[in-house]
PDB file of C-alpha atoms in Angstrom:
ATOM      1  CA  ASP A1070      98.477  84.442 140.876  1.00 63.00           C
ATOM      2  CA  ALA A1071     100.710  82.871 143.267  1.00 82.00           C
ATOM      3  CA  GLY A1072     103.718  81.256 141.776  1.00 93.00           C
ATOM      4  CA  VAL A1073     105.379  77.838 143.046  1.00 96.00           C
ATOM      5  CA  THR A1074     105.579  78.448 146.928  1.00 96.00           C
ATOM      6  CA  GLN A1075     108.115  75.982 149.594  1.00 97.00           C
ATOM      7  CA  SER A1076     109.042  75.713 152.662  1.00 96.00           C
ATOM      8  CA  PRO A1077     110.967  76.977 154.586  1.00 97.00           C
ATOM      9  CA  THR A1078     113.163  78.836 152.459  1.00 96.00           C
ATOM     10  CA  HIS A1079     116.555  77.574 154.547  1.00 96.00           C
ATOM     11  CA  LEU A1080     117.384  74.353 156.750  1.00 96.00           C
ATOM     12  CA  ILE A1081     119.964  73.395 158.770  1.00 98.00           C
ATOM     13  CA  LYS A1082     120.384  69.740 159.977  1.00 98.00           C
ATOM     14  CA  THR A1083     122.501  67.372 161.242  1.00 98.00           C
ATOM     15  CA  ARG A1084     124.348  64.201 159.848  1.00 98.00           C
ATOM     16  CA  GLY A1085     121.420  61.324 160.345  1.00 97.00           C
ATOM     17  CA  GLN A1086     118.598  63.357 160.710  1.00 98.00           C
ATOM     18  CA  HIS A1087     115.292  63.354 159.125  1.00 98.00           C
ATOM     19  CA  VAL A1088     114.231  66.368 156.919  1.00 98.00           C
ATOM     20  CA  THR A1089     110.341  67.221 155.210  1.00 98.00           C
ATOM     21  CA  LEU A1090     110.738  69.430 152.707  1.00 98.00           C
ATOM     22  CA  ARG A1091     106.990  71.037 151.432  1.00 98.00           C
ATOM     23  CA  CYS A1092     105.452  72.866 147.847  1.00 98.00           C
ATOM     24  CA  SER A1093     102.840  74.500 146.722  1.00 98.00           C
ATOM     25  CA  PRO A1094     101.876  74.380 143.634  1.00 97.00           C
ATOM     26  CA  ILE A1095     100.699  76.887 140.795  1.00 96.00           C
ATOM     27  CA  SER A1096      96.820  76.332 141.287  1.00 95.00           C
ATOM     28  CA  GLY A1097      95.222  74.022 139.115  1.00 92.00           C
ATOM     29  CA  HIS A1098      98.897  72.500 138.705  1.00 94.00           C
ATOM     30  CA  LYS A1099      98.351  69.014 139.064  1.00 93.00           C
ATOM     31  CA  SER A1100     102.003  67.899 138.736  1.00 92.00           C
ATOM     32  CA  VAL A1101     105.036  68.073 141.121  1.00 95.00           C
ATOM     33  CA  SER A1102     108.580  67.539 140.810  1.00 95.00           C
ATOM     34  CA  TRP A1103     111.431  67.549 142.695  1.00 97.00           C
ATOM     35  CA  TYR A1104     114.778  68.638 142.054  1.00 97.00           C
ATOM     36  CA  GLN A1105     118.078  68.424 143.896  1.00 98.00           C
ATOM     37  CA  GLN A1106     121.088  71.290 142.780  1.00 96.00           C
ATOM     38  CA  VAL A1107     124.168  70.507 144.281  1.00 96.00           C
ATOM     39  CA  LEU A1108     126.733  74.021 144.356  1.00 92.00           C
ATOM     40  CA  GLY A1109     128.338  74.042 141.061  1.00 90.00           C
ATOM     41  CA  GLN A1110     125.684  72.008 139.206  1.00 93.00           C
ATOM     42  CA  GLY A1111     122.566  71.813 137.229  1.00 94.00           C
ATOM     43  CA  PRO A1112     119.368  70.455 139.101  1.00 96.00           C
ATOM     44  CA  GLN A1113     118.804  66.853 138.956  1.00 96.00           C
ATOM     45  CA  PHE A1114     115.957  65.165 138.753  1.00 94.00           C
ATOM     46  CA  ILE A1115     114.360  63.433 141.893  1.00 96.00           C
ATOM     47  CA  PHE A1116     110.830  62.657 141.449  1.00 92.00           C
ATOM     48  CA  GLN A1117     108.055  63.147 139.329  1.00 92.00           C
ATOM     49  CA  TYR A1118     104.449  62.775 140.770  1.00 92.00           C
ATOM     50  CA  TYR A1119     100.720  62.904 139.293  1.00 90.00           C
ATOM     51  CA  GLU A1120      97.347  63.112 140.809  1.00 90.00           C
ATOM     52  CA  LYS A1121      99.282  61.492 144.280  1.00 91.00           C
ATOM     53  CA  GLU A1122     100.906  58.684 142.222  1.00 91.00           C
ATOM     54  CA  GLU A1123     104.423  58.550 141.710  1.00 91.00           C
ATOM     55  CA  ARG A1124     105.650  59.220 137.603  1.00 87.00           C
ATOM     56  CA  GLY A1125     109.177  59.252 137.811  1.00 87.00           C
ATOM     57  CA  ARG A1126     111.800  58.932 139.463  1.00 90.00           C
ATOM     58  CA  GLY A1127     115.544  60.079 139.488  1.00 91.00           C
ATOM     59  CA  ASN A1128     118.699  57.908 140.370  1.00 92.00           C
ATOM     60  CA  PHE A1129     118.385  58.542 144.148  1.00 96.00           C
ATOM     61  CA  PRO A1130     118.841  56.574 147.112  1.00 97.00           C
ATOM     62  CA  ASP A1131     116.045  54.929 148.828  1.00 96.00           C
ATOM     63  CA  ARG A1132     116.622  57.376 151.702  1.00 98.00           C
ATOM     64  CA  PHE A1133     114.616  59.796 149.488  1.00 98.00           C
ATOM     65  CA  SER A1134     110.891  59.705 149.356  1.00 97.00           C
ATOM     66  CA  ALA A1135     108.284  61.944 148.303  1.00 97.00           C
ATOM     67  CA  ARG A1136     104.502  62.190 148.094  1.00 97.00           C
ATOM     68  CA  GLN A1137     101.370  64.434 146.555  1.00 97.00           C
ATOM     69  CA  PHE A1138      98.397  65.334 148.610  1.00 97.00           C
ATOM     70  CA  PRO A1139      94.734  65.806 147.397  1.00 96.00           C
ATOM     71  CA  ASN A1140      95.603  69.347 147.159  1.00 95.00           C
ATOM     72  CA  TYR A1141      98.388  68.894 145.226  1.00 96.00           C
ATOM     73  CA  SER A1142     100.653  70.018 147.177  1.00 97.00           C
ATOM     74  CA  SER A1143     103.943  67.652 148.071  1.00 98.00           C
ATOM     75  CA  GLU A1144     106.145  66.871 150.794  1.00 98.00           C
ATOM     76  CA  LEU A1145     110.137  65.593 150.009  1.00 98.00           C
ATOM     77  CA  ASN A1146     111.177  63.297 152.341  1.00 98.00           C
ATOM     78  CA  VAL A1147     114.594  62.446 153.519  1.00 98.00           C
ATOM     79  CA  ASN A1148     116.111  60.411 155.839  1.00 97.00           C
ATOM     80  CA  ALA A1149     119.683  59.458 157.253  1.00 98.00           C
ATOM     81  CA  LEU A1150     121.018  62.838 155.759  1.00 98.00           C
ATOM     82  CA  LEU A1151     124.482  62.367 154.640  1.00 98.00           C
ATOM     83  CA  LEU A1152     126.926  65.559 154.381  1.00 97.00           C
ATOM     84  CA  GLY A1153     126.300  65.214 150.577  1.00 97.00           C
ATOM     85  CA  ASP A1154     122.853  65.723 150.912  1.00 98.00           C
ATOM     86  CA  SER A1155     123.500  69.619 151.380  1.00 98.00           C
ATOM     87  CA  ALA A1156     121.931  71.700 147.639  1.00 97.00           C
ATOM     88  CA  LEU A1157     119.297  73.249 147.040  1.00 96.00           C
ATOM     89  CA  TYR A1158     115.739  71.444 146.623  1.00 97.00           C
ATOM     90  CA  LEU A1159     113.259  72.662 144.426  1.00 97.00           C
ATOM     91  CA  CYS A1160     110.148  71.927 142.901  1.00 97.00           C
ATOM     92  CA  ALA A1161     108.223  72.468 140.015  1.00 95.00           C
ATOM     93  CA  SER A1162     105.168  72.295 138.740  1.00 94.00           C
ATOM     94  CA  SER A1163     103.278  71.855 135.839  1.00 91.00           C
ATOM     95  CA  LEU A1164      99.422  71.804 134.577  1.00 88.00           C
ATOM     96  CA  GLU A1165      99.412  67.968 133.991  1.00 74.00           C
ATOM     97  CA  THR A1166     102.046  65.107 132.951  1.00 67.00           C
ATOM     98  CA  GLY A1167     102.665  62.498 130.097  1.00 65.00           C
ATOM     99  CA  PRO A1168     103.954  61.548 126.883  1.00 63.00           C
ATOM    100  CA  PHE A1169     104.152  65.404 125.793  1.00 68.00           C
ATOM    101  CA  TYR A1170     105.442  68.670 127.045  1.00 72.00           C
ATOM    102  CA  ASN A1171     103.973  70.535 130.379  1.00 78.00           C
ATOM    103  CA  GLU A1172     105.845  72.894 130.778  1.00 84.00           C
ATOM    104  CA  GLN A1173     107.516  73.310 134.393  1.00 89.00           C
ATOM    105  CA  PHE A1174     107.293  76.281 136.946  1.00 92.00           C
ATOM    106  CA  PHE A1175     110.047  76.523 139.371  1.00 94.00           C
ATOM    107  CA  GLY A1176     110.078  77.101 143.130  1.00 95.00           C
ATOM    108  CA  PRO A1177     112.229  79.638 144.640  1.00 94.00           C
ATOM    109  CA  GLY A1178     113.603  76.332 146.227  1.00 96.00           C
ATOM    110  CA  THR A1179     114.750  74.804 150.163  1.00 97.00           C
ATOM    111  CA  ARG A1180     118.384  75.524 151.096  1.00 96.00           C
ATOM    112  CA  LEU A1181     119.501  72.113 152.798  1.00 98.00           C
ATOM    113  CA  THR A1182     122.461  72.746 155.259  1.00 98.00           C
ATOM    114  CA  VAL A1183     123.816  69.326 156.835  1.00 98.00           C
ATOM    115  CA  LEU A1184     126.736  69.644 159.286  1.00 97.00           C
TER     116      LEU A1184
ATOM    117  CA  ALA B 639     121.171  58.115 128.172  1.00 79.00           C
ATOM    118  CA  GLN B 640     120.575  61.639 127.326  1.00 85.00           C
ATOM    119  CA  SER B 641     123.204  64.338 128.658  1.00 91.00           C
ATOM    120  CA  VAL B 642     124.208  68.182 128.044  1.00 95.00           C
ATOM    121  CA  THR B 643     127.840  69.643 127.673  1.00 96.00           C
ATOM    122  CA  GLN B 644     127.539  73.138 128.562  1.00 98.00           C
ATOM    123  CA  PRO B 645     131.632  73.845 128.519  1.00 97.00           C
ATOM    124  CA  ASP B 646     131.712  77.578 129.861  1.00 96.00           C
ATOM    125  CA  ILE B 647     131.735  77.560 133.257  1.00 96.00           C
ATOM    126  CA  HIS B 648     132.113  81.485 134.048  1.00 96.00           C
ATOM    127  CA  ILE B 649     131.249  83.876 130.654  1.00 97.00           C
ATOM    128  CA  THR B 650     132.494  87.502 131.529  1.00 97.00           C
ATOM    129  CA  VAL B 651     131.342  90.348 129.359  1.00 97.00           C
ATOM    130  CA  SER B 652     130.755  94.257 128.712  1.00 97.00           C
ATOM    131  CA  GLU B 653     127.414  95.288 129.167  1.00 97.00           C
ATOM    132  CA  GLY B 654     126.246  95.943 125.422  1.00 97.00           C
ATOM    133  CA  ALA B 655     128.398  93.228 124.397  1.00 97.00           C
ATOM    134  CA  SER B 656     127.093  90.365 122.565  1.00 97.00           C
ATOM    135  CA  LEU B 657     126.589  87.128 124.435  1.00 97.00           C
ATOM    136  CA  GLU B 658     126.730  83.350 122.675  1.00 97.00           C
ATOM    137  CA  LEU B 659     126.817  80.542 125.674  1.00 98.00           C
ATOM    138  CA  ARG B 660     127.535  76.924 123.972  1.00 98.00           C
ATOM    139  CA  CYS B 661     125.366  73.992 124.444  1.00 97.00           C
ATOM    140  CA  ASN B 662     125.953  70.295 123.872  1.00 97.00           C
ATOM    141  CA  TYR B 663     123.409  67.217 123.850  1.00 94.00           C
ATOM    142  CA  SER B 664     123.209  64.039 123.632  1.00 91.00           C
ATOM    143  CA  TYR B 665     120.051  62.270 122.625  1.00 83.00           C
ATOM    144  CA  GLY B 666     119.490  59.935 120.295  1.00 73.00           C
ATOM    145  CA  ALA B 667     115.998  61.441 119.388  1.00 75.00           C
ATOM    146  CA  THR B 668     114.626  64.561 118.209  1.00 74.00           C
ATOM    147  CA  PRO B 669     115.168  66.576 121.397  1.00 83.00           C
ATOM    148  CA  TYR B 670     113.530  69.016 123.236  1.00 89.00           C
ATOM    149  CA  LEU B 671     115.501  71.803 124.005  1.00 92.00           C
ATOM    150  CA  PHE B 672     115.584  74.225 126.819  1.00 94.00           C
ATOM    151  CA  TRP B 673     117.430  77.470 128.124  1.00 97.00           C
ATOM    152  CA  TYR B 674     116.307  78.483 131.647  1.00 96.00           C
ATOM    153  CA  VAL B 675     118.176  81.603 134.058  1.00 97.00           C
ATOM    154  CA  GLN B 676     118.543  81.500 137.588  1.00 95.00           C
ATOM    155  CA  SER B 677     119.506  84.660 139.556  1.00 92.00           C
ATOM    156  CA  PRO B 678     120.885  84.431 142.967  1.00 85.00           C
ATOM    157  CA  GLY B 679     117.892  83.153 145.529  1.00 78.00           C
ATOM    158  CA  GLN B 680     115.587  82.189 142.587  1.00 82.00           C
ATOM    159  CA  GLY B 681     114.091  79.562 140.819  1.00 87.00           C
ATOM    160  CA  LEU B 682     114.400  78.749 136.929  1.00 93.00           C
ATOM    161  CA  GLN B 683     112.809  80.583 134.307  1.00 94.00           C
ATOM    162  CA  LEU B 684     112.264  79.405 131.343  1.00 93.00           C
ATOM    163  CA  LEU B 685     113.959  81.579 128.071  1.00 96.00           C
ATOM    164  CA  LEU B 686     112.646  79.618 126.015  1.00 95.00           C
ATOM    165  CA  LYS B 687     112.305  76.051 123.835  1.00 92.00           C
ATOM    166  CA  TYR B 688     113.012  74.116 120.943  1.00 92.00           C
ATOM    167  CA  PHE B 689     110.478  71.500 120.000  1.00 86.00           C
ATOM    168  CA  SER B 690     109.948  71.023 116.087  1.00 83.00           C
ATOM    169  CA  GLY B 691     110.871  73.087 113.350  1.00 85.00           C
ATOM    170  CA  ASP B 692     112.103  76.669 112.487  1.00 88.00           C
ATOM    171  CA  THR B 693     115.805  75.945 114.304  1.00 90.00           C
ATOM    172  CA  LEU B 694     116.030  79.501 114.916  1.00 96.00           C
ATOM    173  CA  VAL B 695     113.855  80.309 118.429  1.00 95.00           C
ATOM    174  CA  GLN B 696     112.779  83.403 120.152  1.00 96.00           C
ATOM    175  CA  GLY B 697     112.505  83.567 123.871  1.00 96.00           C
ATOM    176  CA  ILE B 698     111.824  86.188 126.217  1.00 95.00           C
ATOM    177  CA  LYS B 699     114.086  89.296 127.203  1.00 95.00           C
ATOM    178  CA  GLY B 700     115.999  89.302 123.673  1.00 96.00           C
ATOM    179  CA  PHE B 701     117.373  85.906 123.816  1.00 97.00           C
ATOM    180  CA  GLU B 702     117.210  83.716 120.787  1.00 97.00           C
ATOM    181  CA  ALA B 703     118.782  80.002 120.195  1.00 98.00           C
ATOM    182  CA  GLU B 704     119.801  78.092 117.629  1.00 96.00           C
ATOM    183  CA  PHE B 705     119.141  74.398 117.120  1.00 94.00           C
ATOM    184  CA  LYS B 706     121.749  72.938 114.839  1.00 94.00           C
ATOM    185  CA  ARG B 707     121.096  69.005 114.687  1.00 91.00           C
ATOM    186  CA  SER B 708     124.572  68.213 112.990  1.00 91.00           C
ATOM    187  CA  GLN B 709     126.628  69.525 115.613  1.00 93.00           C
ATOM    188  CA  SER B 710     124.132  68.927 118.332  1.00 93.00           C
ATOM    189  CA  SER B 711     124.503  71.734 119.499  1.00 95.00           C
ATOM    190  CA  PHE B 712     121.625  74.862 120.983  1.00 97.00           C
ATOM    191  CA  ASN B 713     123.926  78.057 121.596  1.00 98.00           C
ATOM    192  CA  LEU B 714     122.132  80.558 122.811  1.00 98.00           C
ATOM    193  CA  ARG B 715     122.442  84.289 121.782  1.00 98.00           C
ATOM    194  CA  LYS B 716     121.710  88.109 122.794  1.00 98.00           C
ATOM    195  CA  PRO B 717     122.708  90.931 120.248  1.00 97.00           C
ATOM    196  CA  SER B 718     123.208  93.119 123.988  1.00 97.00           C
ATOM    197  CA  VAL B 719     123.278  92.138 127.519  1.00 97.00           C
ATOM    198  CA  HIS B 720     122.324  94.387 130.273  1.00 96.00           C
ATOM    199  CA  TRP B 721     124.057  94.679 133.550  1.00 95.00           C
ATOM    200  CA  SER B 722     120.357  92.699 134.948  1.00 94.00           C
ATOM    201  CA  ASP B 723     121.247  89.456 132.264  1.00 96.00           C
ATOM    202  CA  ALA B 724     123.751  88.509 135.384  1.00 96.00           C
ATOM    203  CA  ALA B 725     123.158  85.415 136.504  1.00 97.00           C
ATOM    204  CA  GLU B 726     123.808  81.624 135.910  1.00 97.00           C
ATOM    205  CA  TYR B 727     122.445  80.233 132.531  1.00 98.00           C
ATOM    206  CA  PHE B 728     121.168  76.558 132.007  1.00 97.00           C
ATOM    207  CA  CYS B 729     120.626  74.270 129.101  1.00 97.00           C
ATOM    208  CA  ALA B 730     119.129  71.620 129.610  1.00 95.00           C
ATOM    209  CA  VAL B 731     117.349  68.261 126.807  1.00 92.00           C
ATOM    210  CA  GLY B 732     113.987  66.588 127.878  1.00 87.00           C
ATOM    211  CA  ALA B 733     113.960  63.441 127.521  1.00 76.00           C
ATOM    212  CA  ARG B 734     111.063  60.661 128.113  1.00 70.00           C
ATOM    213  CA  GLU B 735     111.441  58.922 131.565  1.00 64.00           C
ATOM    214  CA  GLY B 736     108.506  56.632 132.963  1.00 60.00           C
ATOM    215  CA  GLY B 737     106.163  58.136 129.920  1.00 62.00           C
ATOM    216  CA  SER B 738     106.571  61.798 131.264  1.00 70.00           C
ATOM    217  CA  TYR B 739     109.518  64.414 129.828  1.00 74.00           C
ATOM    218  CA  ILE B 740     112.041  64.863 132.277  1.00 81.00           C
ATOM    219  CA  PRO B 741     114.738  67.773 131.363  1.00 86.00           C
ATOM    220  CA  THR B 742     118.275  66.766 132.139  1.00 92.00           C
ATOM    221  CA  PHE B 743     120.327  69.937 133.031  1.00 95.00           C
ATOM    222  CA  GLY B 744     123.995  71.259 132.049  1.00 96.00           C
ATOM    223  CA  ARG B 745     126.100  71.904 135.028  1.00 97.00           C
ATOM    224  CA  GLY B 746     125.126  75.540 133.817  1.00 97.00           C
ATOM    225  CA  THR B 747     127.413  79.313 132.841  1.00 98.00           C
ATOM    226  CA  SER B 748     127.501  81.784 134.864  1.00 97.00           C
ATOM    227  CA  LEU B 749     127.463  85.119 133.290  1.00 97.00           C
ATOM    228  CA  ILE B 750     129.516  88.266 134.433  1.00 97.00           C
ATOM    229  CA  VAL B 751     128.357  91.524 133.643  1.00 97.00           C
ATOM    230  CA  HIS B 752     130.815  94.516 133.918  1.00 94.00           C
ATOM    231  CA  PRO B 753     129.406  97.805 133.257  1.00 88.00           C
TER     232      PRO B 753
END
């Protein structure tokens, strides 16, 4: 079975531009989470979606938004890019979400470089 | 708020030697604790997790970790390191955020293995 897939693999943008990153979860998984991993740091939680609804949001500005589609795939959008947005963006999927543990399976990430 | 400290940025060991990676956490309740590994160009892979019960947890690839509540630690160990273990290792604590469990990651420890 295919794991979590993300596209594109790499992306170069300039300051002020907009970017859309895409994620396809493992088949049967209904929850998708997004993380930002700046070089030399651990992943930082951005969003969690379940059944197309936002279930969690990290401490990120409103320039960051996301959505989940009926097929459970997801998009992360970042507006007005800043140099500091350069990072590896990781998507993780899990069967579901809730007040109990659901193992998250991570994709390989999208490397975003902002010039 | 929960936090994770990995005090060692880099660890260098010889192949065949034993390994211990340190992790200290801060969390008010009984934590969910995780160790992940990230190889270059790869997403994060779960090595092991602790929820409750036996404080010595066995994981994949020959890794184990011990939960010590009195020291707020969850150190990762392996008795004999292989060259393929060279990677970035992340400790994480899972905390409930908006009804779901969201992992908070440490900054990671880079493992270098000498032949």
